[in-house]
Amino acid sequence: MLAVDSAGAVRWFGKDARKLAASAGDAGDAAVEAATREAGGGGVLVVTRAAPKASRANKKETRDEKEARDARTATLYRAAGSDDAGRRIECAWRVEARPPVFAADGDADGNAASVAPRVVAAAAEGDELILVWSSGVWASYDPHAEDPGAPARELRLGGGGVEKAAKKAGGKRSAAARGETSDAGALPHASAASLGGGYFAVAMATRAGGASVTVLDARFGGVHAHRNVEAAVGGGGVSVAALADADDGSFRVALCLADAVALVELPAPAPVSLAAALGAR
């Protein structure tokens, strides 16, 4: 089992709860914004932000300082080795991911962002990374690109963004909207999971209290399927997990809502290609 602490350090534990290995280095003042299991690779994806620095009186923030503040570090860790001496936690890749430009500019209705964007959901498979930002912008990144921190593809998802969908009455953001969890164990307002073959599912809580789930591909940023699921109890969050495909090849996901767990089937698209991303038949 791989466990992630609040600063982003990863530890490997055996079946007897004995620690077998730990990630190298000190996480320092970093704080975790998202952590999720790597599909099929036996690893864990950890997304952290740097701790905020004390503001300087009468000193305007430079562009480089703002980019450093808004960037998030996405690291894929994997367990390696089989004997006591050789067990270790390896860093498969690390990306200093910058948010898409319009993720920092506000939501889909043109409302300016009052705080720096945050990562509210993340997923990885092999060398593919996707992040969902707090404004509702989905972006994919290539860890081995010349500039891995630049979004390779980006798409604003519907609903006005996680910030807007998760606001309480009176305009204040809930703890889940801020990327936090309450003592009651609130679900996050966005969740992502790899479906295999370059496809990812992104689930987002809706203002009506249910959730939407969308299938996208990391290579072209195409939307291949979308479903809305209603909930009897409003105000909850959402969590999505990939299940085994249906007999006809359709994707199956478990959608966890505040009041229920729903099994959702989404049509199986063709292998990832530009034609499939454009919806060609």
PDB file of C-alpha atoms in Angstrom:
ATOM      1  CA  MET A   1       0.000   0.000   0.000  1.00  0.00           C
ATOM      2  CA  LEU A   2       1.211   3.494  -0.860  1.00  0.00           C
ATOM      3  CA  ALA A   3       0.207   6.228   1.592  1.00  0.00           C
ATOM      4  CA  VAL A   4       0.491   9.985   1.020  1.00  0.00           C
ATOM      5  CA  ASP A   5       0.873  12.446   3.889  1.00  0.00           C
ATOM      6  CA  SER A   6      -0.369  16.033   3.975  1.00  0.00           C
ATOM      7  CA  ALA A   7       2.953  17.382   2.642  1.00  0.00           C
ATOM      8  CA  GLY A   8       3.061  15.007  -0.340  1.00  0.00           C
ATOM      9  CA  ALA A   9       5.600  12.469   0.934  1.00  0.00           C
ATOM     10  CA  VAL A  10       4.848   8.854  -0.062  1.00  0.00           C
ATOM     11  CA  ARG A  11       5.413   5.762   2.085  1.00  0.00           C
ATOM     12  CA  TRP A  12       5.134   2.115   1.108  1.00  0.00           C
ATOM     13  CA  PHE A  13       3.621  -0.245   3.675  1.00  0.00           C
ATOM     14  CA  GLY A  14       3.434  -4.042   3.580  1.00  0.00           C
ATOM     15  CA  LYS A  15       0.489  -6.247   4.530  1.00  0.00           C
ATOM     16  CA  ASP A  16       1.708  -6.272   8.126  1.00  0.00           C
ATOM     17  CA  ALA A  17       1.705  -2.436   8.220  1.00  0.00           C
ATOM     18  CA  ARG A  18       5.515  -2.395   8.254  1.00  0.00           C
ATOM     19  CA  LYS A  19       7.039   0.526   6.363  1.00  0.00           C
ATOM     20  CA  LEU A  20       9.023  -0.811   3.411  1.00  0.00           C
ATOM     21  CA  ALA A  21      10.234   2.395   1.762  1.00  0.00           C
ATOM     22  CA  ALA A  22       9.632   6.133   1.515  1.00  0.00           C
ATOM     23  CA  SER A  23      10.014   8.775  -1.172  1.00  0.00           C
ATOM     24  CA  ALA A  24      13.353  10.573  -1.202  1.00  0.00           C
ATOM     25  CA  GLY A  25      13.791  14.169  -0.139  1.00  0.00           C
ATOM     26  CA  ASP A  26      11.863  16.481   2.109  1.00  0.00           C
ATOM     27  CA  ALA A  27       8.479  17.757   0.947  1.00  0.00           C
ATOM     28  CA  GLY A  28       9.199  20.967   2.869  1.00  0.00           C
ATOM     29  CA  ASP A  29       6.290  23.400   3.080  1.00  0.00           C
ATOM     30  CA  ALA A  30       4.273  21.766   0.295  1.00  0.00           C
ATOM     31  CA  ALA A  31       0.620  20.895   0.809  1.00  0.00           C
ATOM     32  CA  VAL A  32      -1.360  18.227  -1.048  1.00  0.00           C
ATOM     33  CA  GLU A  33      -4.235  19.370  -3.272  1.00  0.00           C
ATOM     34  CA  ALA A  34      -4.950  16.008  -4.935  1.00  0.00           C
ATOM     35  CA  ALA A  35      -3.745  12.422  -4.675  1.00  0.00           C
ATOM     36  CA  THR A  36      -5.017   9.458  -6.663  1.00  0.00           C
ATOM     37  CA  ARG A  37      -4.012   5.927  -7.623  1.00  0.00           C
ATOM     38  CA  GLU A  38      -2.418   5.445 -11.027  1.00  0.00           C
ATOM     39  CA  ALA A  39      -4.587   3.213 -13.171  1.00  0.00           C
ATOM     40  CA  GLY A  40      -2.828  -0.019 -14.079  1.00  0.00           C
ATOM     41  CA  GLY A  41       0.635   1.151 -13.056  1.00  0.00           C
ATOM     42  CA  GLY A  42       0.690   0.468  -9.342  1.00  0.00           C
ATOM     43  CA  GLY A  43       1.694   4.042  -8.569  1.00  0.00           C
ATOM     44  CA  VAL A  44       0.200   7.134  -7.006  1.00  0.00           C
ATOM     45  CA  LEU A  45      -0.174  10.644  -8.435  1.00  0.00           C
ATOM     46  CA  VAL A  46       0.402  13.472  -5.962  1.00  0.00           C
ATOM     47  CA  VAL A  47      -0.368  17.121  -6.722  1.00  0.00           C
ATOM     48  CA  THR A  48       1.021  19.697  -4.316  1.00  0.00           C
ATOM     49  CA  ARG A  49       1.144  23.455  -3.991  1.00  0.00           C
ATOM     50  CA  ALA A  50       3.887  25.499  -2.393  1.00  0.00           C
ATOM     51  CA  ALA A  51       3.105  27.108   0.939  1.00  0.00           C
ATOM     52  CA  PRO A  52       2.166  30.789   0.525  1.00  0.00           C
ATOM     53  CA  LYS A  53       4.943  33.215   1.261  1.00  0.00           C
ATOM     54  CA  ALA A  54       4.514  36.217   3.494  1.00  0.00           C
ATOM     55  CA  SER A  55       3.445  39.258   1.522  1.00  0.00           C
ATOM     56  CA  ARG A  56       5.839  42.140   1.256  1.00  0.00           C
ATOM     57  CA  ALA A  57       4.482  45.559   2.184  1.00  0.00           C
ATOM     58  CA  ASN A  58       4.027  47.905  -0.793  1.00  0.00           C
ATOM     59  CA  LYS A  59       5.643  45.323  -3.085  1.00  0.00           C
ATOM     60  CA  LYS A  60       3.704  44.335  -6.196  1.00  0.00           C
ATOM     61  CA  GLU A  61       3.856  40.661  -7.140  1.00  0.00           C
ATOM     62  CA  THR A  62       5.907  40.063 -10.281  1.00  0.00           C
ATOM     63  CA  ARG A  63       4.662  37.895 -13.139  1.00  0.00           C
ATOM     64  CA  ASP A  64       7.243  35.203 -12.344  1.00  0.00           C
ATOM     65  CA  GLU A  65       6.147  35.190  -8.707  1.00  0.00           C
ATOM     66  CA  LYS A  66       2.494  34.844  -9.725  1.00  0.00           C
ATOM     67  CA  GLU A  67       3.266  31.954 -12.106  1.00  0.00           C
ATOM     68  CA  ALA A  68       5.235  30.222  -9.351  1.00  0.00           C
ATOM     69  CA  ARG A  69       2.336  30.724  -6.930  1.00  0.00           C
ATOM     70  CA  ASP A  70      -0.275  29.413  -9.354  1.00  0.00           C
ATOM     71  CA  ALA A  71       1.767  26.410 -10.571  1.00  0.00           C
ATOM     72  CA  ARG A  72       1.186  22.977  -9.073  1.00  0.00           C
ATOM     73  CA  THR A  73       3.697  20.135  -8.818  1.00  0.00           C
ATOM     74  CA  ALA A  74       2.307  16.837 -10.119  1.00  0.00           C
ATOM     75  CA  THR A  75       4.510  13.822  -9.312  1.00  0.00           C
ATOM     76  CA  LEU A  76       3.942  10.184 -10.223  1.00  0.00           C
ATOM     77  CA  TYR A  77       5.498   7.782  -7.700  1.00  0.00           C
ATOM     78  CA  ARG A  78       5.835   4.033  -8.122  1.00  0.00           C
ATOM     79  CA  ALA A  79       6.971   1.255  -5.800  1.00  0.00           C
ATOM     80  CA  ALA A  80       9.985  -0.732  -7.064  1.00  0.00           C
ATOM     81  CA  GLY A  81      12.092  -3.628  -5.813  1.00  0.00           C
ATOM     82  CA  SER A  82      11.177  -6.901  -4.153  1.00  0.00           C
ATOM     83  CA  ASP A  83      13.673  -7.471  -1.330  1.00  0.00           C
ATOM     84  CA  ASP A  84      14.287  -5.418   1.800  1.00  0.00           C
ATOM     85  CA  ALA A  85      17.490  -3.884   0.479  1.00  0.00           C
ATOM     86  CA  GLY A  86      16.112  -3.018  -2.935  1.00  0.00           C
ATOM     87  CA  ARG A  87      12.648  -1.673  -2.105  1.00  0.00           C
ATOM     88  CA  ARG A  88      12.239   1.994  -2.947  1.00  0.00           C
ATOM     89  CA  ILE A  89       9.776   4.653  -4.051  1.00  0.00           C
ATOM     90  CA  GLU A  90      10.727   5.962  -7.483  1.00  0.00           C
ATOM     91  CA  CYS A  91       9.693   9.218  -9.124  1.00  0.00           C
ATOM     92  CA  ALA A  92       8.501   8.248 -12.612  1.00  0.00           C
ATOM     93  CA  TRP A  93       8.064  11.895 -13.644  1.00  0.00           C
ATOM     94  CA  ARG A  94       7.372  15.323 -12.192  1.00  0.00           C
ATOM     95  CA  VAL A  95       5.555  18.218 -13.850  1.00  0.00           C
ATOM     96  CA  GLU A  96       5.451  21.844 -12.673  1.00  0.00           C
ATOM     97  CA  ALA A  97       1.988  22.322 -14.142  1.00  0.00           C
ATOM     98  CA  ARG A  98       0.813  25.823 -14.962  1.00  0.00           C
ATOM     99  CA  PRO A  99      -2.914  26.524 -15.125  1.00  0.00           C
ATOM    100  CA  PRO A 100      -4.477  27.361 -18.487  1.00  0.00           C
ATOM    101  CA  VAL A 101      -4.577  31.131 -18.913  1.00  0.00           C
ATOM    102  CA  PHE A 102      -8.334  31.415 -18.607  1.00  0.00           C
ATOM    103  CA  ALA A 103      -8.350  29.188 -15.516  1.00  0.00           C
ATOM    104  CA  ALA A 104      -6.843  32.159 -13.690  1.00  0.00           C
ATOM    105  CA  ASP A 105      -9.134  34.726 -15.299  1.00  0.00           C
ATOM    106  CA  GLY A 106     -12.499  33.647 -13.890  1.00  0.00           C
ATOM    107  CA  ASP A 107     -15.384  31.332 -14.682  1.00  0.00           C
ATOM    108  CA  ALA A 108     -17.405  30.664 -17.823  1.00  0.00           C
ATOM    109  CA  ASP A 109     -19.751  33.581 -17.092  1.00  0.00           C
ATOM    110  CA  GLY A 110     -16.913  36.103 -17.013  1.00  0.00           C
ATOM    111  CA  ASN A 111     -16.707  36.449 -13.224  1.00  0.00           C
ATOM    112  CA  ALA A 112     -13.161  37.314 -12.228  1.00  0.00           C
ATOM    113  CA  ALA A 113     -11.308  34.849 -10.042  1.00  0.00           C
ATOM    114  CA  SER A 114     -10.858  36.129  -6.484  1.00  0.00           C
ATOM    115  CA  VAL A 115      -8.210  33.590  -5.527  1.00  0.00           C
ATOM    116  CA  ALA A 116      -5.471  31.678  -7.282  1.00  0.00           C
ATOM    117  CA  PRO A 117      -6.710  28.605  -9.174  1.00  0.00           C
ATOM    118  CA  ARG A 118      -6.389  25.248  -7.464  1.00  0.00           C
ATOM    119  CA  VAL A 119      -6.340  21.652  -8.655  1.00  0.00           C
ATOM    120  CA  VAL A 120      -9.582  19.984  -7.574  1.00  0.00           C
ATOM    121  CA  ALA A 121      -9.120  16.635  -9.369  1.00  0.00           C
ATOM    122  CA  ALA A 122      -6.281  14.787 -11.066  1.00  0.00           C
ATOM    123  CA  ALA A 123      -5.556  11.472 -12.755  1.00  0.00           C
ATOM    124  CA  ALA A 124      -2.645   9.790 -14.517  1.00  0.00           C
ATOM    125  CA  GLU A 125      -1.978   6.732 -16.604  1.00  0.00           C
ATOM    126  CA  GLY A 126       1.529   5.987 -17.839  1.00  0.00           C
ATOM    127  CA  ASP A 127       2.832   9.210 -19.381  1.00  0.00           C
ATOM    128  CA  GLU A 128      -0.545  10.959 -19.471  1.00  0.00           C
ATOM    129  CA  LEU A 129      -1.588  13.542 -16.875  1.00  0.00           C
ATOM    130  CA  ILE A 130      -4.869  15.407 -16.583  1.00  0.00           C
ATOM    131  CA  LEU A 131      -5.796  18.110 -14.077  1.00  0.00           C
ATOM    132  CA  VAL A 132      -9.143  19.758 -13.351  1.00  0.00           C
ATOM    133  CA  TRP A 133      -8.769  23.308 -12.057  1.00  0.00           C
ATOM    134  CA  SER A 134     -11.122  25.062  -9.647  1.00  0.00           C
ATOM    135  CA  SER A 135     -12.643  27.203 -12.419  1.00  0.00           C
ATOM    136  CA  GLY A 136     -13.861  24.040 -14.187  1.00  0.00           C
ATOM    137  CA  VAL A 137     -11.064  23.990 -16.758  1.00  0.00           C
ATOM    138  CA  TRP A 138      -9.766  20.538 -17.718  1.00  0.00           C
ATOM    139  CA  ALA A 139      -6.200  20.329 -19.040  1.00  0.00           C
ATOM    140  CA  SER A 140      -3.882  17.534 -20.153  1.00  0.00           C
ATOM    141  CA  TYR A 141      -0.082  17.632 -19.818  1.00  0.00           C
ATOM    142  CA  ASP A 142       2.760  15.695 -21.437  1.00  0.00           C
ATOM    143  CA  PRO A 143       5.455  14.945 -18.821  1.00  0.00           C
ATOM    144  CA  HIS A 144       8.061  14.422 -21.558  1.00  0.00           C
ATOM    145  CA  ALA A 145       7.306  17.472 -23.697  1.00  0.00           C
ATOM    146  CA  GLU A 146       9.839  20.243 -24.221  1.00  0.00           C
ATOM    147  CA  ASP A 147       7.729  22.360 -21.854  1.00  0.00           C
ATOM    148  CA  PRO A 148       5.877  19.800 -19.725  1.00  0.00           C
ATOM    149  CA  GLY A 149       4.296  22.474 -17.541  1.00  0.00           C
ATOM    150  CA  ALA A 150       2.342  23.985 -20.429  1.00  0.00           C
ATOM    151  CA  PRO A 151      -1.144  22.497 -21.013  1.00  0.00           C
ATOM    152  CA  ALA A 152      -1.128  20.303 -24.122  1.00  0.00           C
ATOM    153  CA  ARG A 153      -4.918  20.424 -24.400  1.00  0.00           C
ATOM    154  CA  GLU A 154      -7.501  22.367 -22.422  1.00  0.00           C
ATOM    155  CA  LEU A 155     -11.267  22.534 -22.246  1.00  0.00           C
ATOM    156  CA  ARG A 156     -13.695  24.450 -20.084  1.00  0.00           C
ATOM    157  CA  LEU A 157     -16.274  22.032 -18.760  1.00  0.00           C
ATOM    158  CA  GLY A 158     -19.913  23.105 -18.488  1.00  0.00           C
ATOM    159  CA  GLY A 159     -21.719  24.378 -15.429  1.00  0.00           C
ATOM    160  CA  GLY A 160     -19.763  27.571 -14.755  1.00  0.00           C
ATOM    161  CA  GLY A 161     -16.919  25.856 -12.967  1.00  0.00           C
ATOM    162  CA  VAL A 162     -16.421  24.073  -9.685  1.00  0.00           C
ATOM    163  CA  GLU A 163     -16.159  27.387  -7.831  1.00  0.00           C
ATOM    164  CA  LYS A 164     -19.635  28.441  -8.936  1.00  0.00           C
ATOM    165  CA  ALA A 165     -21.357  25.054  -8.623  1.00  0.00           C
ATOM    166  CA  ALA A 166     -20.072  24.610  -5.077  1.00  0.00           C
ATOM    167  CA  LYS A 167     -20.994  28.024  -3.625  1.00  0.00           C
ATOM    168  CA  LYS A 168     -23.309  28.086  -0.659  1.00  0.00           C
ATOM    169  CA  ALA A 169     -26.196  30.485  -0.261  1.00  0.00           C
ATOM    170  CA  GLY A 170     -24.832  33.936   0.395  1.00  0.00           C
ATOM    171  CA  GLY A 171     -21.976  33.506  -2.059  1.00  0.00           C
ATOM    172  CA  LYS A 172     -19.472  31.811   0.235  1.00  0.00           C
ATOM    173  CA  ARG A 173     -17.560  28.800  -1.046  1.00  0.00           C
ATOM    174  CA  SER A 174     -18.024  25.547   0.835  1.00  0.00           C
ATOM    175  CA  ALA A 175     -15.106  23.622   2.317  1.00  0.00           C
ATOM    176  CA  ALA A 176     -15.329  21.052  -0.464  1.00  0.00           C
ATOM    177  CA  ALA A 177     -15.196  23.831  -3.057  1.00  0.00           C
ATOM    178  CA  ARG A 178     -12.005  25.073  -1.475  1.00  0.00           C
ATOM    179  CA  GLY A 179     -10.523  21.609  -1.880  1.00  0.00           C
ATOM    180  CA  GLU A 180     -11.020  20.779   1.787  1.00  0.00           C
ATOM    181  CA  THR A 181     -13.030  18.132   3.603  1.00  0.00           C
ATOM    182  CA  SER A 182     -15.272  18.760   6.585  1.00  0.00           C
ATOM    183  CA  ASP A 183     -15.578  16.785   9.805  1.00  0.00           C
ATOM    184  CA  ALA A 184     -18.621  15.149   8.224  1.00  0.00           C
ATOM    185  CA  GLY A 185     -16.436  13.736   5.457  1.00  0.00           C
ATOM    186  CA  ALA A 186     -17.776  15.805   2.570  1.00  0.00           C
ATOM    187  CA  LEU A 187     -17.046  14.480  -0.903  1.00  0.00           C
ATOM    188  CA  PRO A 188     -15.020  16.689  -3.264  1.00  0.00           C
ATOM    189  CA  HIS A 189     -16.878  18.687  -5.897  1.00  0.00           C
ATOM    190  CA  ALA A 190     -14.852  17.183  -8.739  1.00  0.00           C
ATOM    191  CA  SER A 191     -13.205  13.822  -9.314  1.00  0.00           C
ATOM    192  CA  ALA A 192     -11.270  12.150 -12.125  1.00  0.00           C
ATOM    193  CA  ALA A 193     -10.272   8.605 -13.050  1.00  0.00           C
ATOM    194  CA  SER A 194      -8.418   6.905 -15.887  1.00  0.00           C
ATOM    195  CA  LEU A 195     -10.490   4.590 -18.072  1.00  0.00           C
ATOM    196  CA  GLY A 196      -7.529   3.172 -19.983  1.00  0.00           C
ATOM    197  CA  GLY A 197      -6.465   3.643 -23.568  1.00  0.00           C
ATOM    198  CA  GLY A 198      -5.921   7.381 -23.173  1.00  0.00           C
ATOM    199  CA  TYR A 199      -9.458   8.099 -21.946  1.00  0.00           C
ATOM    200  CA  PHE A 200     -10.385   9.753 -18.646  1.00  0.00           C
ATOM    201  CA  ALA A 201     -13.645  10.270 -16.782  1.00  0.00           C
ATOM    202  CA  VAL A 202     -14.255  13.610 -15.076  1.00  0.00           C
ATOM    203  CA  ALA A 203     -17.169  13.938 -12.653  1.00  0.00           C
ATOM    204  CA  MET A 204     -18.386  17.287 -11.372  1.00  0.00           C
ATOM    205  CA  ALA A 205     -21.085  18.161  -8.857  1.00  0.00           C
ATOM    206  CA  THR A 206     -23.938  20.167 -10.343  1.00  0.00           C
ATOM    207  CA  ARG A 207     -25.848  23.055  -8.841  1.00  0.00           C
ATOM    208  CA  ALA A 208     -28.993  20.891  -8.726  1.00  0.00           C
ATOM    209  CA  GLY A 209     -27.251  18.501  -6.335  1.00  0.00           C
ATOM    210  CA  GLY A 210     -26.476  15.671  -8.741  1.00  0.00           C
ATOM    211  CA  ALA A 211     -23.385  15.216 -10.876  1.00  0.00           C
ATOM    212  CA  SER A 212     -22.206  15.067 -14.458  1.00  0.00           C
ATOM    213  CA  VAL A 213     -19.643  12.619 -15.801  1.00  0.00           C
ATOM    214  CA  THR A 214     -17.700  13.278 -19.001  1.00  0.00           C
ATOM    215  CA  VAL A 215     -15.315  11.075 -20.981  1.00  0.00           C
ATOM    216  CA  LEU A 216     -12.378  12.921 -22.570  1.00  0.00           C
ATOM    217  CA  ASP A 217      -9.125  11.882 -24.179  1.00  0.00           C
ATOM    218  CA  ALA A 218      -5.785  13.346 -23.105  1.00  0.00           C
ATOM    219  CA  ARG A 219      -4.241  13.380 -26.568  1.00  0.00           C
ATOM    220  CA  PHE A 220      -6.719  15.559 -28.475  1.00  0.00           C
ATOM    221  CA  GLY A 221      -8.958  16.897 -25.717  1.00  0.00           C
ATOM    222  CA  GLY A 222     -12.100  15.538 -27.358  1.00  0.00           C
ATOM    223  CA  VAL A 223     -15.361  14.921 -25.464  1.00  0.00           C
ATOM    224  CA  HIS A 224     -16.564  11.397 -26.272  1.00  0.00           C
ATOM    225  CA  ALA A 225     -19.499  10.911 -23.897  1.00  0.00           C
ATOM    226  CA  HIS A 226     -21.455  12.803 -21.245  1.00  0.00           C
ATOM    227  CA  ARG A 227     -24.132  11.852 -18.712  1.00  0.00           C
ATOM    228  CA  ASN A 228     -26.023  13.719 -15.988  1.00  0.00           C
ATOM    229  CA  VAL A 229     -27.051  11.869 -12.840  1.00  0.00           C
ATOM    230  CA  GLU A 230     -29.658  13.290 -10.465  1.00  0.00           C
ATOM    231  CA  ALA A 231     -29.489  12.991  -6.705  1.00  0.00           C
ATOM    232  CA  ALA A 232     -32.372  12.957  -4.237  1.00  0.00           C
ATOM    233  CA  VAL A 233     -30.343  14.948  -1.719  1.00  0.00           C
ATOM    234  CA  GLY A 234     -28.722  18.153  -2.940  1.00  0.00           C
ATOM    235  CA  GLY A 235     -25.579  19.873  -1.735  1.00  0.00           C
ATOM    236  CA  GLY A 236     -23.270  16.878  -1.859  1.00  0.00           C
ATOM    237  CA  GLY A 237     -20.082  16.215  -3.754  1.00  0.00           C
ATOM    238  CA  VAL A 238     -19.002  13.462  -6.099  1.00  0.00           C
ATOM    239  CA  SER A 239     -16.346  10.791  -6.505  1.00  0.00           C
ATOM    240  CA  VAL A 240     -15.795   8.650  -9.603  1.00  0.00           C
ATOM    241  CA  ALA A 241     -14.049   5.284  -9.929  1.00  0.00           C
ATOM    242  CA  ALA A 242     -13.476   3.167 -13.037  1.00  0.00           C
ATOM    243  CA  LEU A 243     -14.975  -0.322 -13.136  1.00  0.00           C
ATOM    244  CA  ALA A 244     -14.515  -3.218 -15.525  1.00  0.00           C
ATOM    245  CA  ASP A 245     -15.882  -2.492 -19.006  1.00  0.00           C
ATOM    246  CA  ALA A 246     -19.290  -3.823 -19.974  1.00  0.00           C
ATOM    247  CA  ASP A 247     -19.614  -6.828 -22.309  1.00  0.00           C
ATOM    248  CA  ASP A 248     -20.153  -4.526 -25.295  1.00  0.00           C
ATOM    249  CA  GLY A 249     -17.022  -2.534 -24.457  1.00  0.00           C
ATOM    250  CA  SER A 250     -18.825   0.419 -22.898  1.00  0.00           C
ATOM    251  CA  PHE A 251     -17.080   2.190 -20.061  1.00  0.00           C
ATOM    252  CA  ARG A 252     -18.493   1.608 -16.592  1.00  0.00           C
ATOM    253  CA  VAL A 253     -17.891   3.955 -13.676  1.00  0.00           C
ATOM    254  CA  ALA A 254     -19.121   4.094 -10.111  1.00  0.00           C
ATOM    255  CA  LEU A 255     -20.399   7.563  -9.273  1.00  0.00           C
ATOM    256  CA  CYS A 256     -20.536   8.201  -5.526  1.00  0.00           C
ATOM    257  CA  LEU A 257     -22.988  10.941  -4.519  1.00  0.00           C
ATOM    258  CA  ALA A 258     -24.077  12.228  -1.128  1.00  0.00           C
ATOM    259  CA  ASP A 259     -27.067   9.892  -0.996  1.00  0.00           C
ATOM    260  CA  ALA A 260     -26.256   7.022  -3.356  1.00  0.00           C
ATOM    261  CA  VAL A 261     -23.765   5.151  -5.496  1.00  0.00           C
ATOM    262  CA  ALA A 262     -24.752   5.023  -9.157  1.00  0.00           C
ATOM    263  CA  LEU A 263     -23.468   2.660 -11.835  1.00  0.00           C
ATOM    264  CA  VAL A 264     -23.049   4.669 -15.034  1.00  0.00           C
ATOM    265  CA  GLU A 265     -22.365   3.210 -18.475  1.00  0.00           C
ATOM    266  CA  LEU A 266     -20.854   5.395 -21.176  1.00  0.00           C
ATOM    267  CA  PRO A 267     -20.537   4.375 -24.841  1.00  0.00           C
ATOM    268  CA  ALA A 268     -17.154   2.952 -25.768  1.00  0.00           C
ATOM    269  CA  PRO A 269     -15.462   5.231 -28.303  1.00  0.00           C
ATOM    270  CA  ALA A 270     -13.066   4.108 -30.995  1.00  0.00           C
ATOM    271  CA  PRO A 271      -9.320   4.029 -30.249  1.00  0.00           C
ATOM    272  CA  VAL A 272      -7.973   7.526 -29.612  1.00  0.00           C
ATOM    273  CA  SER A 273      -7.459   9.341 -32.925  1.00  0.00           C
ATOM    274  CA  LEU A 274      -8.074  12.787 -34.344  1.00  0.00           C
ATOM    275  CA  ALA A 275     -11.112  11.452 -36.207  1.00  0.00           C
ATOM    276  CA  ALA A 276     -12.591  10.075 -32.982  1.00  0.00           C
ATOM    277  CA  ALA A 277     -11.898  13.357 -31.165  1.00  0.00           C
ATOM    278  CA  LEU A 278     -13.746  15.265 -33.905  1.00  0.00           C
ATOM    279  CA  GLY A 279     -16.682  12.892 -33.749  1.00  0.00           C
ATOM    280  CA  ALA A 280     -16.222  11.383 -37.221  1.00  0.00           C
ATOM    281  CA  ARG A 281     -18.098   8.189 -37.962  1.00  0.00           C
TER     282      ARG A 281
END
